[in-house]
PDB file of C-alpha atoms and ligand atoms in Angstrom:
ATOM      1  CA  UNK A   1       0.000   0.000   0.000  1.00  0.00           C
ATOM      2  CA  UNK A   2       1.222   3.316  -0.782  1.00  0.00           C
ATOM      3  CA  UNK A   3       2.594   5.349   2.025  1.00  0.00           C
ATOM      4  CA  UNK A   4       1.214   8.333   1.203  1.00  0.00           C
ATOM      5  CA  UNK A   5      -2.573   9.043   1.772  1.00  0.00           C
ATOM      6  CA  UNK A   6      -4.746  11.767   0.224  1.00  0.00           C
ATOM      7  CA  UNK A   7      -8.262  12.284   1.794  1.00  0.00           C
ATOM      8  CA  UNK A   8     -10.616  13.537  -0.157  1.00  0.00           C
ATOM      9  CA  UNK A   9     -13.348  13.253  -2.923  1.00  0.00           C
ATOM     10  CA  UNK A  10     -11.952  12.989  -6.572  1.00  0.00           C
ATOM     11  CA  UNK A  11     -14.145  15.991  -7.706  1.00  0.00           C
ATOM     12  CA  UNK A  12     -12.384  18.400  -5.512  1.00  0.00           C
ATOM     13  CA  UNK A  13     -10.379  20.933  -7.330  1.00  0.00           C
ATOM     14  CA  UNK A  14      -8.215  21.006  -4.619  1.00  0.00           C
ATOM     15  CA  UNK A  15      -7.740  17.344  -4.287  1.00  0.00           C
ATOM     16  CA  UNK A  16      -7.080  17.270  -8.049  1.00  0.00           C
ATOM     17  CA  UNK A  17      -4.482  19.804  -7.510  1.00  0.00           C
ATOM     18  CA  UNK A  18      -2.488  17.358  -5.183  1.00  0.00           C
ATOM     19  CA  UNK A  19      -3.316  14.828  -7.038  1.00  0.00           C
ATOM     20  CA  UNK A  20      -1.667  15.967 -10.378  1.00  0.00           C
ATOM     21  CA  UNK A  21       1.426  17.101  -8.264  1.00  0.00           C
ATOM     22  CA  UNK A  22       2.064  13.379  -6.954  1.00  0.00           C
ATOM     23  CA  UNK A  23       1.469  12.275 -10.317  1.00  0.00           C
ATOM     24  CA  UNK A  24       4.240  15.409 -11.794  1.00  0.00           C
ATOM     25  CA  UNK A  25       6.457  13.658  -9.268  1.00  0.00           C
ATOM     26  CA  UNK A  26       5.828   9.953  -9.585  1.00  0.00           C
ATOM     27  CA  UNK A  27       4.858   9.639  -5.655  1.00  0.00           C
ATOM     28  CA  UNK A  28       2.820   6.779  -5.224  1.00  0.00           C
ATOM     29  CA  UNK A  29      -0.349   7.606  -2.942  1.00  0.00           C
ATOM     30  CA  UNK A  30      -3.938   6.127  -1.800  1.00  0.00           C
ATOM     31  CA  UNK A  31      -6.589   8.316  -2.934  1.00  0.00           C
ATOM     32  CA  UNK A  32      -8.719   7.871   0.409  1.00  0.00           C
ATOM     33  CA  UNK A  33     -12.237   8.592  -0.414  1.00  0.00           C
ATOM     34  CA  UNK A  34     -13.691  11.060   2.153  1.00  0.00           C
ATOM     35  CA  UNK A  35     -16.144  14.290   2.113  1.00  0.00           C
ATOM     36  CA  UNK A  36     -15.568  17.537   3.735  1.00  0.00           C
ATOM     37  CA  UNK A  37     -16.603  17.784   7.554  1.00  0.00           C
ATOM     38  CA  UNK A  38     -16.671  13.390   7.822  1.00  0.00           C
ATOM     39  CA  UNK A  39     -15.188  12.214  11.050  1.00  0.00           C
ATOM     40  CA  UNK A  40     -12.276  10.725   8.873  1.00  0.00           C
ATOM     41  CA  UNK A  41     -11.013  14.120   7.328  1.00  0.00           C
ATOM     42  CA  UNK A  42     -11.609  15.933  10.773  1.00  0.00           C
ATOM     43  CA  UNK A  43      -9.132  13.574  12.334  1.00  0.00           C
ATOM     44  CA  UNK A  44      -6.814  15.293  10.221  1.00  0.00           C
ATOM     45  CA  UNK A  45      -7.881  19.093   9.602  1.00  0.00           C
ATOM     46  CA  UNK A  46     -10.208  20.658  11.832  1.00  0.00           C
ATOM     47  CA  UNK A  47     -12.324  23.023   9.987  1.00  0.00           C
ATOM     48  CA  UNK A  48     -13.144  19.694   7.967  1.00  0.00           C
ATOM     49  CA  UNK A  49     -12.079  20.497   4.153  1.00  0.00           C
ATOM     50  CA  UNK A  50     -10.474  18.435   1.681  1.00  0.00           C
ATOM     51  CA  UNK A  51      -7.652  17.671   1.389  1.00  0.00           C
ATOM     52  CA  UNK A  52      -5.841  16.373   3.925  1.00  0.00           C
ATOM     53  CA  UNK A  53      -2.677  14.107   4.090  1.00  0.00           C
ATOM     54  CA  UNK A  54      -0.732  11.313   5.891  1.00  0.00           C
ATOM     55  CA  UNK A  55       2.369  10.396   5.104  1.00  0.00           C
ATOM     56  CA  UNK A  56       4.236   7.848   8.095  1.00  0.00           C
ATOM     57  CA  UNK A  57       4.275  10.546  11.498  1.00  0.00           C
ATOM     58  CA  UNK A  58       3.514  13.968   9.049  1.00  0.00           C
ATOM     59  CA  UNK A  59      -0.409  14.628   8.496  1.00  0.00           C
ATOM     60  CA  UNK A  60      -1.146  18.055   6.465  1.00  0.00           C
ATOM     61  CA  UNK A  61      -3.691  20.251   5.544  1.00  0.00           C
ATOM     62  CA  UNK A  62      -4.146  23.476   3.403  1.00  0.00           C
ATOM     63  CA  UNK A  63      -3.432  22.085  -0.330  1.00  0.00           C
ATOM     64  CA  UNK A  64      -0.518  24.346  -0.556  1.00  0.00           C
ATOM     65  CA  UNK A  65       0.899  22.775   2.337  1.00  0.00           C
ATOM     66  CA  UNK A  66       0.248  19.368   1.401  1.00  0.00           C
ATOM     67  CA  UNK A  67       1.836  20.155  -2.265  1.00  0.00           C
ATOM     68  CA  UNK A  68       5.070  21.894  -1.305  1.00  0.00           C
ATOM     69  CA  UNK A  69       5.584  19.128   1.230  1.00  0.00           C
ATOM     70  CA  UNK A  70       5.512  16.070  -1.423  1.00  0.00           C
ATOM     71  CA  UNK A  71       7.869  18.475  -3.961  1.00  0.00           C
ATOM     72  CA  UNK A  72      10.241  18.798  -1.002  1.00  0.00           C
ATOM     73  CA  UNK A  73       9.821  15.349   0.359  1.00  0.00           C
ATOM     74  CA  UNK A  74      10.356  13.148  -2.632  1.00  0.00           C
ATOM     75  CA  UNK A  75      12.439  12.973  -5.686  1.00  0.00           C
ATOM     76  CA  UNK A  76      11.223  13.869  -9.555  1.00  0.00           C
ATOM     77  CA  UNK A  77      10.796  17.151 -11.460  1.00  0.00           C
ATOM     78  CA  UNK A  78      10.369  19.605  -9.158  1.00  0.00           C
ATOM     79  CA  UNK A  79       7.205  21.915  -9.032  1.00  0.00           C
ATOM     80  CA  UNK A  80       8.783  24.811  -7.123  1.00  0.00           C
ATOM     81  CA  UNK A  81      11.204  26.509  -8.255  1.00  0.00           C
ATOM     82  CA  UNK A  82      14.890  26.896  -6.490  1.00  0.00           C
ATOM     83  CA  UNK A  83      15.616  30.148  -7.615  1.00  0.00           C
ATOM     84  CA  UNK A  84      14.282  33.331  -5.442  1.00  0.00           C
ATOM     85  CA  UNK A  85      11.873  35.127  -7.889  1.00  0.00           C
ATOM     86  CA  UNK A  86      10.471  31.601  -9.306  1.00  0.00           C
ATOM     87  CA  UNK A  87       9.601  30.426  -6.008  1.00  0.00           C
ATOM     88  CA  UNK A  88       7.956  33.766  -5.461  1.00  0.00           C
ATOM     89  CA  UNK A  89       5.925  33.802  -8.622  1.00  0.00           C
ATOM     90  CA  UNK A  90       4.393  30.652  -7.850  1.00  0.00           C
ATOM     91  CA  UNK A  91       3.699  31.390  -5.003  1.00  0.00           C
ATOM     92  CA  UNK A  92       2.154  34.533  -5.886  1.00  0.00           C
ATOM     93  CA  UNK A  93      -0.253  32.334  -8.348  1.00  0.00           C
ATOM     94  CA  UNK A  94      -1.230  30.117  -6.040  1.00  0.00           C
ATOM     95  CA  UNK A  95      -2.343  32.466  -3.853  1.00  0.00           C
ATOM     96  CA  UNK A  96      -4.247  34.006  -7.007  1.00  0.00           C
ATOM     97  CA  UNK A  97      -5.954  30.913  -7.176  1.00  0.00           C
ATOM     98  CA  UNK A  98      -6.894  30.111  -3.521  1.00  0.00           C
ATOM     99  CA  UNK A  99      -7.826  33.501  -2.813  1.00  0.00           C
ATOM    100  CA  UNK A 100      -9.386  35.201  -5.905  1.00  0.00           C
ATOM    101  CA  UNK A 101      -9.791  32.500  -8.354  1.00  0.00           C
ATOM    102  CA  UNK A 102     -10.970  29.659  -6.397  1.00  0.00           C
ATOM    103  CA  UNK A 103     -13.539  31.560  -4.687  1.00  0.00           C
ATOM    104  CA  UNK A 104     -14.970  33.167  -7.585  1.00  0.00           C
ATOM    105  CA  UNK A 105     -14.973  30.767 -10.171  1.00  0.00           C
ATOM    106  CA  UNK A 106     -15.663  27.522  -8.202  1.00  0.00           C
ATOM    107  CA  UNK A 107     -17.656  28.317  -4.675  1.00  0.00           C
ATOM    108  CA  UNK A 108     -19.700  31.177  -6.003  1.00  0.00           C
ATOM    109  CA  UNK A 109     -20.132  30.471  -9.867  1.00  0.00           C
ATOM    110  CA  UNK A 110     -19.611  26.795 -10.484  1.00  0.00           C
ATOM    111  CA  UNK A 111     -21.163  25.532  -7.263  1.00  0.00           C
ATOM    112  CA  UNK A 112     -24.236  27.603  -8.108  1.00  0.00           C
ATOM    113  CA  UNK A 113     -24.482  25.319 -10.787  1.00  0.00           C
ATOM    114  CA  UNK A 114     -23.895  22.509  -9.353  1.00  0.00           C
ATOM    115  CA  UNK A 115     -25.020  23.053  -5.816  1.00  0.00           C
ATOM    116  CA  UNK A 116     -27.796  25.929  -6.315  1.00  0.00           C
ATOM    117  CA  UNK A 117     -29.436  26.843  -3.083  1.00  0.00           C
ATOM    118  CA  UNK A 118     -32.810  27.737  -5.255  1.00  0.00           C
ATOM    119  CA  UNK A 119     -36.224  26.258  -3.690  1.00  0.00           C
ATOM    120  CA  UNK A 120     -36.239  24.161  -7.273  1.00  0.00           C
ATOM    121  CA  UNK A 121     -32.174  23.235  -7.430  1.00  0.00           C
ATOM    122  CA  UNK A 122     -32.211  25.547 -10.517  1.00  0.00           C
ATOM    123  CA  UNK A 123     -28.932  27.517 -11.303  1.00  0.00           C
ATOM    124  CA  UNK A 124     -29.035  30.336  -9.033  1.00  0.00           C
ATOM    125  CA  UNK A 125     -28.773  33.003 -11.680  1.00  0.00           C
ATOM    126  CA  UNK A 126     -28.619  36.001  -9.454  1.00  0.00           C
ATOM    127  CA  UNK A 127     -25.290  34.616  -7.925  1.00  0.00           C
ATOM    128  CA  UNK A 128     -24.104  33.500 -11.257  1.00  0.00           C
ATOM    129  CA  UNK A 129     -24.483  36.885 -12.886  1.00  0.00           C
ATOM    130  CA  UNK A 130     -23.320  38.921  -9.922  1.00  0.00           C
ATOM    131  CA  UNK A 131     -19.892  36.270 -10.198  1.00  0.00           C
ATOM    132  CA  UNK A 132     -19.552  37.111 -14.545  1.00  0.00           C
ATOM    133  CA  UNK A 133     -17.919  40.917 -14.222  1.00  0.00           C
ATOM    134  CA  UNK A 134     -15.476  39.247 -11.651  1.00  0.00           C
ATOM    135  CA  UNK A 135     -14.444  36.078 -13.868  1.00  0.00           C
ATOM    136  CA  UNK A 136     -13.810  38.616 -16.599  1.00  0.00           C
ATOM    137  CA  UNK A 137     -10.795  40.299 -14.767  1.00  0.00           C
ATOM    138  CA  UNK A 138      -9.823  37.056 -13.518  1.00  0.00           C
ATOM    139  CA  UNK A 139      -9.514  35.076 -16.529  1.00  0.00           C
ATOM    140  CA  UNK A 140      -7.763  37.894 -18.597  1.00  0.00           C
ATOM    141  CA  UNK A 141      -5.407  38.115 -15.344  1.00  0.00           C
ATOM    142  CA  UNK A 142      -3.972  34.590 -16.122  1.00  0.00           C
ATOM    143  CA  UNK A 143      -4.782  35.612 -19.663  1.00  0.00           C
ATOM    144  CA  UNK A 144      -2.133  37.671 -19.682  1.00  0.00           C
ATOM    145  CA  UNK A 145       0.483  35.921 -17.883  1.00  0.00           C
ATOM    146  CA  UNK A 146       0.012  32.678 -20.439  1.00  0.00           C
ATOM    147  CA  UNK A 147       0.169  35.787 -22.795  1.00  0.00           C
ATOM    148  CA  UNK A 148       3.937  36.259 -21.470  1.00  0.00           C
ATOM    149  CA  UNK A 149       5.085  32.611 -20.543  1.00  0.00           C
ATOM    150  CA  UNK A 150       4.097  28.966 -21.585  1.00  0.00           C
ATOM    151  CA  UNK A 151       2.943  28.331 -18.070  1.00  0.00           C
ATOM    152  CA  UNK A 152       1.308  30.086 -15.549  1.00  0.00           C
ATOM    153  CA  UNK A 153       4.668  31.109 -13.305  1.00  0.00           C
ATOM    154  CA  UNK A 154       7.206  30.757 -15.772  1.00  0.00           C
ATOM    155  CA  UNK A 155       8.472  28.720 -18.552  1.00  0.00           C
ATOM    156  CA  UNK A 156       8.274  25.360 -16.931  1.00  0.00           C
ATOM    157  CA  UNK A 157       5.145  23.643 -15.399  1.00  0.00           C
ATOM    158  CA  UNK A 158       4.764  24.140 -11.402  1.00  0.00           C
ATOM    159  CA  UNK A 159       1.979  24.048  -8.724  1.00  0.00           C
ATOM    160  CA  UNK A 160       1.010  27.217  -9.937  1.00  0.00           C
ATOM    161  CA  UNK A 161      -0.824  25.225 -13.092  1.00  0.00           C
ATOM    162  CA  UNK A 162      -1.605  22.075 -10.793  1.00  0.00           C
ATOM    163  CA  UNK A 163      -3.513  24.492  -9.304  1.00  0.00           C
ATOM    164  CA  UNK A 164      -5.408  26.813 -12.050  1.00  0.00           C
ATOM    165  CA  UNK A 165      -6.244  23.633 -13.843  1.00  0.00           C
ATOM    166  CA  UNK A 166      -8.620  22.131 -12.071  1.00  0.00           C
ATOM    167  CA  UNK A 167     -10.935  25.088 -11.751  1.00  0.00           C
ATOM    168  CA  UNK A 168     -10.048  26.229 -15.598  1.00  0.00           C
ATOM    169  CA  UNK A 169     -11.641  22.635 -16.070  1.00  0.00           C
ATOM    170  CA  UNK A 170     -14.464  23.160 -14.281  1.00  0.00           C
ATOM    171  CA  UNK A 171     -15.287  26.171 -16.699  1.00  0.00           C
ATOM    172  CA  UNK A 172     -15.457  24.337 -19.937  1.00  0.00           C
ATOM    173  CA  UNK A 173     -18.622  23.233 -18.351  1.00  0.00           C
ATOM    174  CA  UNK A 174     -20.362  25.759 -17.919  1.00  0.00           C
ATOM    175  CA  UNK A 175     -22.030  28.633 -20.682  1.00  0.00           C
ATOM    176  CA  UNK A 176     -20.903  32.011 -19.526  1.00  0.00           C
ATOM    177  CA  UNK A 177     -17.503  30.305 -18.186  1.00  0.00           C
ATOM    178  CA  UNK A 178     -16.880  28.604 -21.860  1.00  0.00           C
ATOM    179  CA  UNK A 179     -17.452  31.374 -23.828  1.00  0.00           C
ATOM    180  CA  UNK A 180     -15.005  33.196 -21.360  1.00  0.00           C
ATOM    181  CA  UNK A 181     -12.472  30.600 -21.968  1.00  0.00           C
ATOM    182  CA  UNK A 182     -12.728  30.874 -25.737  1.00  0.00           C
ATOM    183  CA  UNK A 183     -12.271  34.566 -25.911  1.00  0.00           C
ATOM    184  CA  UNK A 184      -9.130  34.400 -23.660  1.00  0.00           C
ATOM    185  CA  UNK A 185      -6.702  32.609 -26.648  1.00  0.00           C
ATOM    186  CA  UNK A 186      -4.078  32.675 -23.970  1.00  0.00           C
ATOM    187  CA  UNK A 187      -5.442  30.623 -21.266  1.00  0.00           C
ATOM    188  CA  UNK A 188      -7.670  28.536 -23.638  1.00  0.00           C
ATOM    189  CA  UNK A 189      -4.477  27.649 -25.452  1.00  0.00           C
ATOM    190  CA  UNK A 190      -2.625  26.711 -21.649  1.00  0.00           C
ATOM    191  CA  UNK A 191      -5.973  24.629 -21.064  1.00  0.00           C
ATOM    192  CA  UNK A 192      -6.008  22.082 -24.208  1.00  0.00           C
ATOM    193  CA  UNK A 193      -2.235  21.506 -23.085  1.00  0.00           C
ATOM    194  CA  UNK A 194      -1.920  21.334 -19.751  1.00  0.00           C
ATOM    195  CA  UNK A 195      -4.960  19.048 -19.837  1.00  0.00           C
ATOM    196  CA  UNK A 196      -3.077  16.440 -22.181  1.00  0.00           C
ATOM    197  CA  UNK A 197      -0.252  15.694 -19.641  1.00  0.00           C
ATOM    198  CA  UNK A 198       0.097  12.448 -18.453  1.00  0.00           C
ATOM    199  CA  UNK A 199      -0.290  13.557 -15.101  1.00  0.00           C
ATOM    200  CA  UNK A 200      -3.433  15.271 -15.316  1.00  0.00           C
ATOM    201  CA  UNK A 201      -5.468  12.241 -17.772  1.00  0.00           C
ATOM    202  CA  UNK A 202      -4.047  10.058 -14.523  1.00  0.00           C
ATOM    203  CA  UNK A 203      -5.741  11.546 -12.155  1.00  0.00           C
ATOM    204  CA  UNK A 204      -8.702  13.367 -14.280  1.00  0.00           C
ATOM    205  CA  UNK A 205     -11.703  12.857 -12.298  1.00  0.00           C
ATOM    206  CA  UNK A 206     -14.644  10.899 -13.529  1.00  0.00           C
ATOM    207  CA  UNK A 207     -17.144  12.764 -15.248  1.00  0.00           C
ATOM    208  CA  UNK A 208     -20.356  14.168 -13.535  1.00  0.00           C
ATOM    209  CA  UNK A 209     -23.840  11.954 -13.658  1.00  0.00           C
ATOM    210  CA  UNK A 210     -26.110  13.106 -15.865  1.00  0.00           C
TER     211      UNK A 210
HETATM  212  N1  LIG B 301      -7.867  26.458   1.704  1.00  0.00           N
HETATM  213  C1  LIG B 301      -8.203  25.069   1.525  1.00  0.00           C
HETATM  214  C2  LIG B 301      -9.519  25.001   0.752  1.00  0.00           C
HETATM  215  C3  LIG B 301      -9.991  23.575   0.570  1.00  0.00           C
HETATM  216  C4  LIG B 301     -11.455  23.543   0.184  1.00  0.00           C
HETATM  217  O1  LIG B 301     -12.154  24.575   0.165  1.00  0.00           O
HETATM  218  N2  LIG B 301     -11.914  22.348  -0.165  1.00  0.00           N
HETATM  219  C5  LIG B 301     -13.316  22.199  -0.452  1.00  0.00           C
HETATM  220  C6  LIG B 301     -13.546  21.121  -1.510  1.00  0.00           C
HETATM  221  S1  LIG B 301     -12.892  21.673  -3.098  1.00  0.00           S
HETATM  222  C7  LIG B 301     -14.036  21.813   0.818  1.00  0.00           C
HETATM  223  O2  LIG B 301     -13.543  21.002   1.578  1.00  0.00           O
HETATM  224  N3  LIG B 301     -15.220  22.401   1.039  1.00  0.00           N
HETATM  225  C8  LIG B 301     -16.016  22.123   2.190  1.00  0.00           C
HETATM  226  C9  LIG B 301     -16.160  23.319   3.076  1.00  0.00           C
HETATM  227  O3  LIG B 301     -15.623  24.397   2.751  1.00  0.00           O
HETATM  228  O4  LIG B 301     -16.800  23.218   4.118  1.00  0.00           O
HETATM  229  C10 LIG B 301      -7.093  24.329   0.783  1.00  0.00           C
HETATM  230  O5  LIG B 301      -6.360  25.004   0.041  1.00  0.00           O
HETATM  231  O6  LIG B 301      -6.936  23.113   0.949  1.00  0.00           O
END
């Protein structure tokens, strides 16, 4: 059995983002399947999200955490890089993501899809419209960057894209999102490549019931 366990629910953008960066590395792990707030993921992060990790003594939360850890822990390509600024600049996306991205583009628009909190479970479109003016300036943020560099931090791939991914994935799903996506060449161009690695069709969740 793998020494290294990841608790969470495949679906999880997050969990996908810790996912791909054992894969980037070529750490083995158990994918332990758990949802947010269940007795089994509060053992190992109190406030209950996914995901959390064991590995032997160490248990983590906070996927940032959990991702620089396995980087630093275990051989393979690295996903931070050594160098002052590099280091910086991812960490400067990743914060973009779990901070402005992530709670824009997945807990307020996508989830209002998915999750709607309408009397009928119908897309709630007053939270989904107040969300569009915001993923605007968002996606032509990393627009630009992938405008300037191959990847999102630089000219190599780090957790800075392990990151974006997920949620960029998420978008294809959804109208307002797609059409986004499509008019930002950029990022839409980042997107059909990044989502070809090996790393990411390993560990590419399975798709939604209908
Ligand atoms: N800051 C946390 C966020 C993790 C997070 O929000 N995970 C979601 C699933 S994608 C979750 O557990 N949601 C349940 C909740 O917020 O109560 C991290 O980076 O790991």
């Amino acid at each position: 059995m793998p020494a290294l366990q990841i608790l969470g629910g495949a679906a999880s953008n997050f969990v996908w983002a810790a996912r791909i960066a054992c894969a980037e590395k070529g750490v083995p792990y158990e994918l332990v399947p758990a949802r947010p707030h269940s007795p089994e993921v509060l053992t190992a992060n109190p406030l209950g999200k996914i995901p959390a990790m064991r590995h032997g003594e160490v248990t983590l939360f906070e996927t940032k955490a959990i991702c620089t850890y396995i980087d630093r822990a275990f051989a393979g390509p690295g996903l931070i890089p050594a160098g002052a600024e590099g280091a910086a600049l991812v960490e400067q996306w990743v914060s973009f993501v779990t901070t402005a991205f992530d709670p824009v583009c997945m807990r307020q628009y996508v989830l209002s899809y998915i999750f709607p909190n309408t009397p009928d479970k119908s897309p709630d479109r007053a939270v989904i419209d107040a969300a569009l003016p915001k993923m605007e300036k968002l996606l032509g943020t990393l627009d630009a960057a992938l405008a300037k560099t191959a990847y999102v931090a630089g000219p190599a791939f780090t957790l800075a894209d392990a990151f974006a991914l997920p949620i960029v994935n998420y978008l294809t799903r959804f109208p307002e999102s797609a059409a986004m996506l499509a008019k930002n060449a950029h990022l839409h161009a980042w997107f059909k490549r990044v989502i070809e690695r090996p790393s990411v069709v390993a560990t590419m969740p399975p798709p939604p019931p209908k």
